[in-house]
Amino acid sequence: MKTDTIAAIATAMSDSGIGIIRVSGDEAVEIVDKIYQNVHCEKKMKEYKSHTIHYGFIVEEDGTLVDEVMVSVLKAPRSYTMEDTVEINCHGGILMMRKILSIVMKAGARIAEPGEFTKRAFLNGRIDLSKAEAVMDIIHAKNEFALQSSVKQLKGSVFDKIKKLREEILYEIAFIESALDDPEHISLEGYQERLLDKSEHILRDFNKLLDSADDGRMLKEGIHTVIVGKPNVGKSSLLNILAGKEKAIVTDVAGTTRDILEETITLGDITLNMIDTAGIRNTEDIVEKIGVEKARKISEEADLILYVMDASVPLDESDKDIIRMISGKNAIILLNKSDLKEMIDEQSVIDIMNAIISDTLSLTKAYNYQHEKEDIESDDILTYQKIKGIDNSVYIIKTSTKEEHGIELLTFLIKDMFFHGQLSYNDEVYITNIRHKEAILDAKKSMLEVKKSLEMNMPEDFYSIDLMSAYTSLGQIIGEEVGDDLVNEIFSKFCMGK
Ligand code: GDP
């Protein structure tokens, strides 16, 4: 099949040392040859060896010199797109890159759509869809984890895992079909138990991938962190310290932080998407009420809650509301204003937590975190860990945002919670793409149907129908079962020249 030749500026649209104009397609070599002058060599570009780079000039139709360049020639199928590709390395000025691109177009290429080079790599079979998506993730990576996991995905971590699961499912489909076709030679006796085992094993793998999707998202996009607390307890001050700049307006009037402020904070390897909310309290003020409702909603969806309390005033009913709200979540309670006379200590918070949530949760006795973490000042921190329920933790620490006391401990604790507790870097496959997660969820639904049919002793063809739909759902991840619409949508999110 003949494809037209596309061209685009592949480097950033800013003045820089070098700019690259990439040309790909059946006529890439002929087109660039028309506008290229090699002073050392008479050969046509067609005769150049693949994967060689050549010095020369780009010239206009009338022979006017445009720029001094290096041109790389990459012949099909050994190129990014698997098509003939020529890359013109010119001087990296925006005007120059645009000029050369327009000359390339005049010579017969058309401008590439966003992501079209990668789309061709996919359509020509060099990479699957999960690898194509990894390319974009690498470009957009915001932190070390995002980078690492996307590179792994590009190398095939997701593809290999999904391929293996699909093969296992396909084997079962094939077995059932052949047994139904040829009952004399292939017996289905005892098969149900085997398939049940297999289904459970596959479901375990699905669950693992789905768990990794949450962790992966958290590491890739940042931990959605929300700061809650009554007005005037020091939430804005905390956000400012963490963000290292004056973002929120800090005042003495209760209820000044009415709108929700967002801030991306990088603590070493991890990113916090920090949200500061209006003070949560029982209020009649309508504007503030909107803020409060929003705050509740956000807290429900947050990965981590930082609950700031003013430890210099006694606990009241709103504190109970907030404690109820944070139960069952990963949370750190900050007993702030510890520089003032203390009215609330860890024990009073513990008591109130026990009173409020004892019916739904059991809490272990607080133990001093210090024993495990030597470099942290003692009696600054107490930890609570739930026995029952999911593995969320609530920690209590003392801080003073005024004197910037306890902040180091706070950042240490956040990192610790997410890196050494619930999360860890390892060789596991992380699902970091929502589209992949949804496909796995669909596949899981189908596998649960298989299990149900087995338990209900349904006829064999029932199993194979649901196995087939699990197989199809997984195929969407690697691009084997996707329509043009989806492919176009995915690649349209790419940047120009990729
Ligand atoms: P928010 O309403 O919760 O965002 O609280 P702010 O950060 O605006 O702080 C309210 C007031 O408390 C300001 O006057 C701060 O200077 C003061 N404040 C904040 N943190 C501390 C602290 O640790 N100690 C003391 N003494 N005052 C603080």
JSON list of N, CA, C and O in Angstrom, two decimals, residues 100-147:
[
{"chain": "A", "resi": 100, "resn": "ILE", "atom": "N", "xyz": [12.46, 25.71, 6.24]},
{"chain": "A", "resi": 100, "resn": "ILE", "atom": "CA", "xyz": [12.83, 24.43, 5.63]},
{"chain": "A", "resi": 100, "resn": "ILE", "atom": "C", "xyz": [11.61, 23.52, 5.50]},
{"chain": "A", "resi": 100, "resn": "ILE", "atom": "O", "xyz": [11.40, 22.87, 4.48]},
{"chain": "A", "resi": 101, "resn": "LEU", "atom": "N", "xyz": [10.75, 23.55, 6.52]},
{"chain": "A", "resi": 101, "resn": "LEU", "atom": "CA", "xyz": [9.54, 22.73, 6.44]},
{"chain": "A", "resi": 101, "resn": "LEU", "atom": "C", "xyz": [8.71, 23.14, 5.22]},
{"chain": "A", "resi": 101, "resn": "LEU", "atom": "O", "xyz": [8.23, 22.30, 4.47]},
{"chain": "A", "resi": 102, "resn": "SER", "atom": "N", "xyz": [8.61, 24.44, 5.01]},
{"chain": "A", "resi": 102, "resn": "SER", "atom": "CA", "xyz": [7.76, 24.86, 3.88]},
{"chain": "A", "resi": 102, "resn": "SER", "atom": "C", "xyz": [8.41, 24.48, 2.54]},
{"chain": "A", "resi": 102, "resn": "SER", "atom": "O", "xyz": [7.71, 24.16, 1.58]},
{"chain": "A", "resi": 103, "resn": "ILE", "atom": "N", "xyz": [9.73, 24.48, 2.50]},
{"chain": "A", "resi": 103, "resn": "ILE", "atom": "CA", "xyz": [10.40, 24.05, 1.26]},
{"chain": "A", "resi": 103, "resn": "ILE", "atom": "C", "xyz": [10.16, 22.55, 1.02]},
{"chain": "A", "resi": 103, "resn": "ILE", "atom": "O", "xyz": [9.93, 22.11, -0.11]},
{"chain": "A", "resi": 104, "resn": "VAL", "atom": "N", "xyz": [10.19, 21.79, 2.11]},
{"chain": "A", "resi": 104, "resn": "VAL", "atom": "CA", "xyz": [9.93, 20.35, 2.01]},
{"chain": "A", "resi": 104, "resn": "VAL", "atom": "C", "xyz": [8.51, 20.12, 1.49]},
{"chain": "A", "resi": 104, "resn": "VAL", "atom": "O", "xyz": [8.25, 19.24, 0.67]},
{"chain": "A", "resi": 105, "resn": "MET", "atom": "N", "xyz": [7.58, 20.94, 1.96]},
{"chain": "A", "resi": 105, "resn": "MET", "atom": "CA", "xyz": [6.19, 20.79, 1.51]},
{"chain": "A", "resi": 105, "resn": "MET", "atom": "C", "xyz": [6.07, 21.11, 0.03]},
{"chain": "A", "resi": 105, "resn": "MET", "atom": "O", "xyz": [5.39, 20.42, -0.71]},
{"chain": "A", "resi": 106, "resn": "LYS", "atom": "N", "xyz": [6.72, 22.19, -0.35]},
{"chain": "A", "resi": 106, "resn": "LYS", "atom": "CA", "xyz": [6.67, 22.57, -1.77]},
{"chain": "A", "resi": 106, "resn": "LYS", "atom": "C", "xyz": [7.23, 21.45, -2.63]},
{"chain": "A", "resi": 106, "resn": "LYS", "atom": "O", "xyz": [6.77, 21.22, -3.75]},
{"chain": "A", "resi": 107, "resn": "ALA", "atom": "N", "xyz": [8.20, 20.72, -2.09]},
{"chain": "A", "resi": 107, "resn": "ALA", "atom": "CA", "xyz": [8.83, 19.65, -2.86]},
{"chain": "A", "resi": 107, "resn": "ALA", "atom": "C", "xyz": [7.96, 18.40, -2.91]},
{"chain": "A", "resi": 107, "resn": "ALA", "atom": "O", "xyz": [8.30, 17.43, -3.58]},
{"chain": "A", "resi": 108, "resn": "GLY", "atom": "N", "xyz": [6.85, 18.39, -2.16]},
{"chain": "A", "resi": 108, "resn": "GLY", "atom": "CA", "xyz": [5.91, 17.26, -2.33]},
{"chain": "A", "resi": 108, "resn": "GLY", "atom": "C", "xyz": [5.42, 16.57, -1.07]},
{"chain": "A", "resi": 108, "resn": "GLY", "atom": "O", "xyz": [4.61, 15.65, -1.16]},
{"chain": "A", "resi": 109, "resn": "ALA", "atom": "N", "xyz": [5.90, 16.98, 0.10]},
{"chain": "A", "resi": 109, "resn": "ALA", "atom": "CA", "xyz": [5.41, 16.32, 1.31]},
{"chain": "A", "resi": 109, "resn": "ALA", "atom": "C", "xyz": [4.18, 17.06, 1.83]},
{"chain": "A", "resi": 109, "resn": "ALA", "atom": "O", "xyz": [3.94, 18.20, 1.44]},
{"chain": "A", "resi": 110, "resn": "ARG", "atom": "N", "xyz": [3.43, 16.40, 2.70]},
{"chain": "A", "resi": 110, "resn": "ARG", "atom": "CA", "xyz": [2.36, 17.15, 3.35]},
{"chain": "A", "resi": 110, "resn": "ARG", "atom": "C", "xyz": [2.65, 17.19, 4.85]},
{"chain": "A", "resi": 110, "resn": "ARG", "atom": "O", "xyz": [3.40, 16.36, 5.38]},
{"chain": "A", "resi": 111, "resn": "ILE", "atom": "N", "xyz": [2.07, 18.17, 5.51]},
{"chain": "A", "resi": 111, "resn": "ILE", "atom": "CA", "xyz": [2.36, 18.33, 6.92]},
{"chain": "A", "resi": 111, "resn": "ILE", "atom": "C", "xyz": [1.76, 17.17, 7.73]},
{"chain": "A", "resi": 111, "resn": "ILE", "atom": "O", "xyz": [0.65, 16.73, 7.44]},
{"chain": "A", "resi": 112, "resn": "ALA", "atom": "N", "xyz": [2.52, 16.65, 8.66]},
{"chain": "A", "resi": 112, "resn": "ALA", "atom": "CA", "xyz": [2.04, 15.51, 9.45]},
{"chain": "A", "resi": 112, "resn": "ALA", "atom": "C", "xyz": [1.04, 15.97, 10.49]},
{"chain": "A", "resi": 112, "resn": "ALA", "atom": "O", "xyz": [1.13, 17.08, 11.01]},
{"chain": "A", "resi": 113, "resn": "GLU", "atom": "N", "xyz": [0.07, 15.09, 10.77]},
{"chain": "A", "resi": 113, "resn": "GLU", "atom": "CA", "xyz": [-0.84, 15.39, 11.88]},
{"chain": "A", "resi": 113, "resn": "GLU", "atom": "C", "xyz": [-0.10, 15.11, 13.19]},
{"chain": "A", "resi": 113, "resn": "GLU", "atom": "O", "xyz": [0.90, 14.40, 13.20]},
{"chain": "A", "resi": 114, "resn": "PRO", "atom": "N", "xyz": [-0.63, 15.61, 14.32]},
{"chain": "A", "resi": 114, "resn": "PRO", "atom": "CA", "xyz": [0.02, 15.29, 15.59]},
{"chain": "A", "resi": 114, "resn": "PRO", "atom": "C", "xyz": [0.07, 13.77, 15.77]},
{"chain": "A", "resi": 114, "resn": "PRO", "atom": "O", "xyz": [-0.91, 13.08, 15.51]},
{"chain": "A", "resi": 115, "resn": "GLY", "atom": "N", "xyz": [1.23, 13.27, 16.16]},
{"chain": "A", "resi": 115, "resn": "GLY", "atom": "CA", "xyz": [1.35, 11.83, 16.44]},
{"chain": "A", "resi": 115, "resn": "GLY", "atom": "C", "xyz": [1.36, 10.93, 15.23]},
{"chain": "A", "resi": 115, "resn": "GLY", "atom": "O", "xyz": [1.36, 9.71, 15.35]},
{"chain": "A", "resi": 116, "resn": "GLU", "atom": "N", "xyz": [1.38, 11.52, 14.03]},
{"chain": "A", "resi": 116, "resn": "GLU", "atom": "CA", "xyz": [1.23, 10.66, 12.84]},
{"chain": "A", "resi": 116, "resn": "GLU", "atom": "C", "xyz": [2.43, 9.74, 12.59]},
{"chain": "A", "resi": 116, "resn": "GLU", "atom": "O", "xyz": [2.27, 8.63, 12.08]},
{"chain": "A", "resi": 117, "resn": "PHE", "atom": "N", "xyz": [3.62, 10.18, 12.99]},
{"chain": "A", "resi": 117, "resn": "PHE", "atom": "CA", "xyz": [4.79, 9.30, 12.83]},
{"chain": "A", "resi": 117, "resn": "PHE", "atom": "C", "xyz": [4.62, 8.05, 13.68]},
{"chain": "A", "resi": 117, "resn": "PHE", "atom": "O", "xyz": [4.85, 6.94, 13.24]},
{"chain": "A", "resi": 118, "resn": "THR", "atom": "N", "xyz": [4.19, 8.27, 14.93]},
{"chain": "A", "resi": 118, "resn": "THR", "atom": "CA", "xyz": [4.02, 7.14, 15.84]},
{"chain": "A", "resi": 118, "resn": "THR", "atom": "C", "xyz": [2.83, 6.27, 15.40]},
{"chain": "A", "resi": 118, "resn": "THR", "atom": "O", "xyz": [2.87, 5.05, 15.50]},
{"chain": "A", "resi": 119, "resn": "LYS", "atom": "N", "xyz": [1.81, 6.94, 14.86]},
{"chain": "A", "resi": 119, "resn": "LYS", "atom": "CA", "xyz": [0.65, 6.19, 14.37]},
{"chain": "A", "resi": 119, "resn": "LYS", "atom": "C", "xyz": [1.08, 5.25, 13.24]},
{"chain": "A", "resi": 119, "resn": "LYS", "atom": "O", "xyz": [0.66, 4.11, 13.15]},
{"chain": "A", "resi": 120, "resn": "ARG", "atom": "N", "xyz": [1.98, 5.76, 12.39]},
{"chain": "A", "resi": 120, "resn": "ARG", "atom": "CA", "xyz": [2.47, 4.91, 11.30]},
{"chain": "A", "resi": 120, "resn": "ARG", "atom": "C", "xyz": [3.30, 3.75, 11.86]},
{"chain": "A", "resi": 120, "resn": "ARG", "atom": "O", "xyz": [3.22, 2.63, 11.35]},
{"chain": "A", "resi": 121, "resn": "ALA", "atom": "N", "xyz": [4.08, 4.03, 12.90]},
{"chain": "A", "resi": 121, "resn": "ALA", "atom": "CA", "xyz": [4.86, 2.95, 13.52]},
{"chain": "A", "resi": 121, "resn": "ALA", "atom": "C", "xyz": [3.91, 1.87, 14.03]},
{"chain": "A", "resi": 121, "resn": "ALA", "atom": "O", "xyz": [4.19, 0.67, 13.93]},
{"chain": "A", "resi": 122, "resn": "PHE", "atom": "N", "xyz": [2.76, 2.30, 14.55]},
{"chain": "A", "resi": 122, "resn": "PHE", "atom": "CA", "xyz": [1.76, 1.35, 15.05]},
{"chain": "A", "resi": 122, "resn": "PHE", "atom": "C", "xyz": [1.08, 0.63, 13.89]},
{"chain": "A", "resi": 122, "resn": "PHE", "atom": "O", "xyz": [1.02, -0.60, 13.85]},
{"chain": "A", "resi": 123, "resn": "LEU", "atom": "N", "xyz": [0.61, 1.39, 12.91]},
{"chain": "A", "resi": 123, "resn": "LEU", "atom": "CA", "xyz": [-0.12, 0.78, 11.79]},
{"chain": "A", "resi": 123, "resn": "LEU", "atom": "C", "xyz": [0.80, -0.13, 10.97]},
{"chain": "A", "resi": 123, "resn": "LEU", "atom": "O", "xyz": [0.35, -1.12, 10.41]},
{"chain": "A", "resi": 124, "resn": "ASN", "atom": "N", "xyz": [2.09, 0.21, 10.93]},
{"chain": "A", "resi": 124, "resn": "ASN", "atom": "CA", "xyz": [3.02, -0.65, 10.18]},
{"chain": "A", "resi": 124, "resn": "ASN", "atom": "C", "xyz": [3.50, -1.83, 11.01]},
{"chain": "A", "resi": 124, "resn": "ASN", "atom": "O", "xyz": [4.33, -2.61, 10.56]},
{"chain": "A", "resi": 125, "resn": "GLY", "atom": "N", "xyz": [3.02, -1.90, 12.26]},
{"chain": "A", "resi": 125, "resn": "GLY", "atom": "CA", "xyz": [3.28, -3.11, 13.06]},
{"chain": "A", "resi": 125, "resn": "GLY", "atom": "C", "xyz": [4.58, -3.11, 13.83]},
{"chain": "A", "resi": 125, "resn": "GLY", "atom": "O", "xyz": [4.99, -4.14, 14.36]},
{"chain": "A", "resi": 126, "resn": "ARG", "atom": "N", "xyz": [5.26, -1.97, 13.93]},
{"chain": "A", "resi": 126, "resn": "ARG", "atom": "CA", "xyz": [6.51, -1.99, 14.68]},
{"chain": "A", "resi": 126, "resn": "ARG", "atom": "C", "xyz": [6.26, -1.95, 16.18]},
{"chain": "A", "resi": 126, "resn": "ARG", "atom": "O", "xyz": [6.99, -2.56, 16.96]},
{"chain": "A", "resi": 127, "resn": "ILE", "atom": "N", "xyz": [5.25, -1.21, 16.59]},
{"chain": "A", "resi": 127, "resn": "ILE", "atom": "CA", "xyz": [4.93, -1.15, 18.02]},
{"chain": "A", "resi": 127, "resn": "ILE", "atom": "C", "xyz": [3.44, -1.40, 18.21]},
{"chain": "A", "resi": 127, "resn": "ILE", "atom": "O", "xyz": [2.64, -1.17, 17.31]},
{"chain": "A", "resi": 128, "resn": "ASP", "atom": "N", "xyz": [3.07, -1.88, 19.41]},
{"chain": "A", "resi": 128, "resn": "ASP", "atom": "CA", "xyz": [1.65, -2.04, 19.69]},
{"chain": "A", "resi": 128, "resn": "ASP", "atom": "C", "xyz": [1.15, -0.73, 20.30]},
{"chain": "A", "resi": 128, "resn": "ASP", "atom": "O", "xyz": [1.92, 0.21, 20.50]},
{"chain": "A", "resi": 129, "resn": "LEU", "atom": "N", "xyz": [-0.14, -0.70, 20.58]},
{"chain": "A", "resi": 129, "resn": "LEU", "atom": "CA", "xyz": [-0.72, 0.55, 21.06]},
{"chain": "A", "resi": 129, "resn": "LEU", "atom": "C", "xyz": [-0.16, 0.96, 22.43]},
{"chain": "A", "resi": 129, "resn": "LEU", "atom": "O", "xyz": [0.05, 2.14, 22.69]},
{"chain": "A", "resi": 130, "resn": "SER", "atom": "N", "xyz": [0.09, -0.03, 23.30]},
{"chain": "A", "resi": 130, "resn": "SER", "atom": "CA", "xyz": [0.59, 0.32, 24.63]},
{"chain": "A", "resi": 130, "resn": "SER", "atom": "C", "xyz": [1.98, 0.96, 24.53]},
{"chain": "A", "resi": 130, "resn": "SER", "atom": "O", "xyz": [2.33, 1.86, 25.28]},
{"chain": "A", "resi": 131, "resn": "LYS", "atom": "N", "xyz": [2.77, 0.51, 23.57]},
{"chain": "A", "resi": 131, "resn": "LYS", "atom": "CA", "xyz": [4.10, 1.11, 23.40]},
{"chain": "A", "resi": 131, "resn": "LYS", "atom": "C", "xyz": [3.98, 2.51, 22.79]},
{"chain": "A", "resi": 131, "resn": "LYS", "atom": "O", "xyz": [4.71, 3.42, 23.14]},
{"chain": "A", "resi": 132, "resn": "ALA", "atom": "N", "xyz": [3.04, 2.65, 21.86]},
{"chain": "A", "resi": 132, "resn": "ALA", "atom": "CA", "xyz": [2.83, 3.97, 21.26]},
{"chain": "A", "resi": 132, "resn": "ALA", "atom": "C", "xyz": [2.43, 4.97, 22.35]},
{"chain": "A", "resi": 132, "resn": "ALA", "atom": "O", "xyz": [2.92, 6.10, 22.39]},
{"chain": "A", "resi": 133, "resn": "GLU", "atom": "N", "xyz": [1.57, 4.53, 23.24]},
{"chain": "A", "resi": 133, "resn": "GLU", "atom": "CA", "xyz": [1.13, 5.44, 24.31]},
{"chain": "A", "resi": 133, "resn": "GLU", "atom": "C", "xyz": [2.29, 5.75, 25.25]},
{"chain": "A", "resi": 133, "resn": "GLU", "atom": "O", "xyz": [2.38, 6.85, 25.80]},
{"chain": "A", "resi": 134, "resn": "ALA", "atom": "N", "xyz": [3.18, 4.78, 25.42]},
{"chain": "A", "resi": 134, "resn": "ALA", "atom": "CA", "xyz": [4.34, 5.01, 26.29]},
{"chain": "A", "resi": 134, "resn": "ALA", "atom": "C", "xyz": [5.22, 6.12, 25.75]},
{"chain": "A", "resi": 134, "resn": "ALA", "atom": "O", "xyz": [5.81, 6.89, 26.51]},
{"chain": "A", "resi": 135, "resn": "VAL", "atom": "N", "xyz": [5.29, 6.21, 24.42]},
{"chain": "A", "resi": 135, "resn": "VAL", "atom": "CA", "xyz": [6.11, 7.25, 23.81]},
{"chain": "A", "resi": 135, "resn": "VAL", "atom": "C", "xyz": [5.64, 8.62, 24.30]},
{"chain": "A", "resi": 135, "resn": "VAL", "atom": "O", "xyz": [6.43, 9.47, 24.72]},
{"chain": "A", "resi": 136, "resn": "MET", "atom": "N", "xyz": [4.32, 8.80, 24.29]},
{"chain": "A", "resi": 136, "resn": "MET", "atom": "CA", "xyz": [3.77, 10.08, 24.72]},
{"chain": "A", "resi": 136, "resn": "MET", "atom": "C", "xyz": [3.98, 10.29, 26.22]},
{"chain": "A", "resi": 136, "resn": "MET", "atom": "O", "xyz": [4.27, 11.41, 26.67]},
{"chain": "A", "resi": 137, "resn": "ASP", "atom": "N", "xyz": [3.83, 9.20, 26.98]},
{"chain": "A", "resi": 137, "resn": "ASP", "atom": "CA", "xyz": [4.04, 9.32, 28.42]},
{"chain": "A", "resi": 137, "resn": "ASP", "atom": "C", "xyz": [5.48, 9.71, 28.75]},
{"chain": "A", "resi": 137, "resn": "ASP", "atom": "O", "xyz": [5.73, 10.42, 29.71]},
{"chain": "A", "resi": 138, "resn": "ILE", "atom": "N", "xyz": [6.42, 9.21, 27.97]},
{"chain": "A", "resi": 138, "resn": "ILE", "atom": "CA", "xyz": [7.82, 9.57, 28.22]},
{"chain": "A", "resi": 138, "resn": "ILE", "atom": "C", "xyz": [7.99, 11.08, 28.01]},
{"chain": "A", "resi": 138, "resn": "ILE", "atom": "O", "xyz": [8.60, 11.77, 28.82]},
{"chain": "A", "resi": 139, "resn": "ILE", "atom": "N", "xyz": [7.39, 11.56, 26.94]},
{"chain": "A", "resi": 139, "resn": "ILE", "atom": "CA", "xyz": [7.53, 12.99, 26.65]},
{"chain": "A", "resi": 139, "resn": "ILE", "atom": "C", "xyz": [6.90, 13.84, 27.76]},
{"chain": "A", "resi": 139, "resn": "ILE", "atom": "O", "xyz": [7.42, 14.87, 28.15]},
{"chain": "A", "resi": 140, "resn": "HIS", "atom": "N", "xyz": [5.77, 13.35, 28.31]},
{"chain": "A", "resi": 140, "resn": "HIS", "atom": "CA", "xyz": [5.06, 14.16, 29.31]},
{"chain": "A", "resi": 140, "resn": "HIS", "atom": "C", "xyz": [5.45, 13.83, 30.76]},
{"chain": "A", "resi": 140, "resn": "HIS", "atom": "O", "xyz": [4.87, 14.41, 31.67]},
{"chain": "A", "resi": 141, "resn": "ALA", "atom": "N", "xyz": [6.40, 12.92, 30.95]},
{"chain": "A", "resi": 141, "resn": "ALA", "atom": "CA", "xyz": [6.72, 12.49, 32.32]},
{"chain": "A", "resi": 141, "resn": "ALA", "atom": "C", "xyz": [7.10, 13.67, 33.20]},
{"chain": "A", "resi": 141, "resn": "ALA", "atom": "O", "xyz": [7.88, 14.53, 32.81]},
{"chain": "A", "resi": 142, "resn": "LYS", "atom": "N", "xyz": [6.50, 13.70, 34.41]},
{"chain": "A", "resi": 142, "resn": "LYS", "atom": "CA", "xyz": [6.75, 14.81, 35.31]},
{"chain": "A", "resi": 142, "resn": "LYS", "atom": "C", "xyz": [7.73, 14.45, 36.41]},
{"chain": "A", "resi": 142, "resn": "LYS", "atom": "O", "xyz": [8.23, 15.30, 37.13]},
{"chain": "A", "resi": 143, "resn": "ASN", "atom": "N", "xyz": [7.94, 13.18, 36.64]},
{"chain": "A", "resi": 143, "resn": "ASN", "atom": "CA", "xyz": [8.88, 12.79, 37.68]},
{"chain": "A", "resi": 143, "resn": "ASN", "atom": "C", "xyz": [9.57, 11.48, 37.29]},
{"chain": "A", "resi": 143, "resn": "ASN", "atom": "O", "xyz": [9.24, 10.86, 36.28]},
{"chain": "A", "resi": 144, "resn": "GLU", "atom": "N", "xyz": [10.51, 11.10, 38.13]},
{"chain": "A", "resi": 144, "resn": "GLU", "atom": "CA", "xyz": [11.35, 9.94, 37.83]},
{"chain": "A", "resi": 144, "resn": "GLU", "atom": "C", "xyz": [10.53, 8.66, 37.65]},
{"chain": "A", "resi": 144, "resn": "GLU", "atom": "O", "xyz": [10.79, 7.86, 36.75]},
{"chain": "A", "resi": 145, "resn": "PHE", "atom": "N", "xyz": [9.51, 8.48, 38.50]},
{"chain": "A", "resi": 145, "resn": "PHE", "atom": "CA", "xyz": [8.72, 7.26, 38.39]},
{"chain": "A", "resi": 145, "resn": "PHE", "atom": "C", "xyz": [8.00, 7.18, 37.05]},
{"chain": "A", "resi": 145, "resn": "PHE", "atom": "O", "xyz": [8.01, 6.16, 36.37]},
{"chain": "A", "resi": 146, "resn": "ALA", "atom": "N", "xyz": [7.37, 8.32, 36.68]},
{"chain": "A", "resi": 146, "resn": "ALA", "atom": "CA", "xyz": [6.61, 8.36, 35.43]},
{"chain": "A", "resi": 146, "resn": "ALA", "atom": "C", "xyz": [7.54, 8.01, 34.27]},
{"chain": "A", "resi": 146, "resn": "ALA", "atom": "O", "xyz": [7.17, 7.25, 33.37]},
{"chain": "A", "resi": 147, "resn": "LEU", "atom": "N", "xyz": [8.74, 8.53, 34.36]},
{"chain": "A", "resi": 147, "resn": "LEU", "atom": "CA", "xyz": [9.71, 8.29, 33.30]},
{"chain": "A", "resi": 147, "resn": "LEU", "atom": "C", "xyz": [10.08, 6.80, 33.24]},
{"chain": "A", "resi": 147, "resn": "LEU", "atom": "O", "xyz": [10.03, 6.17, 32.19]}
]
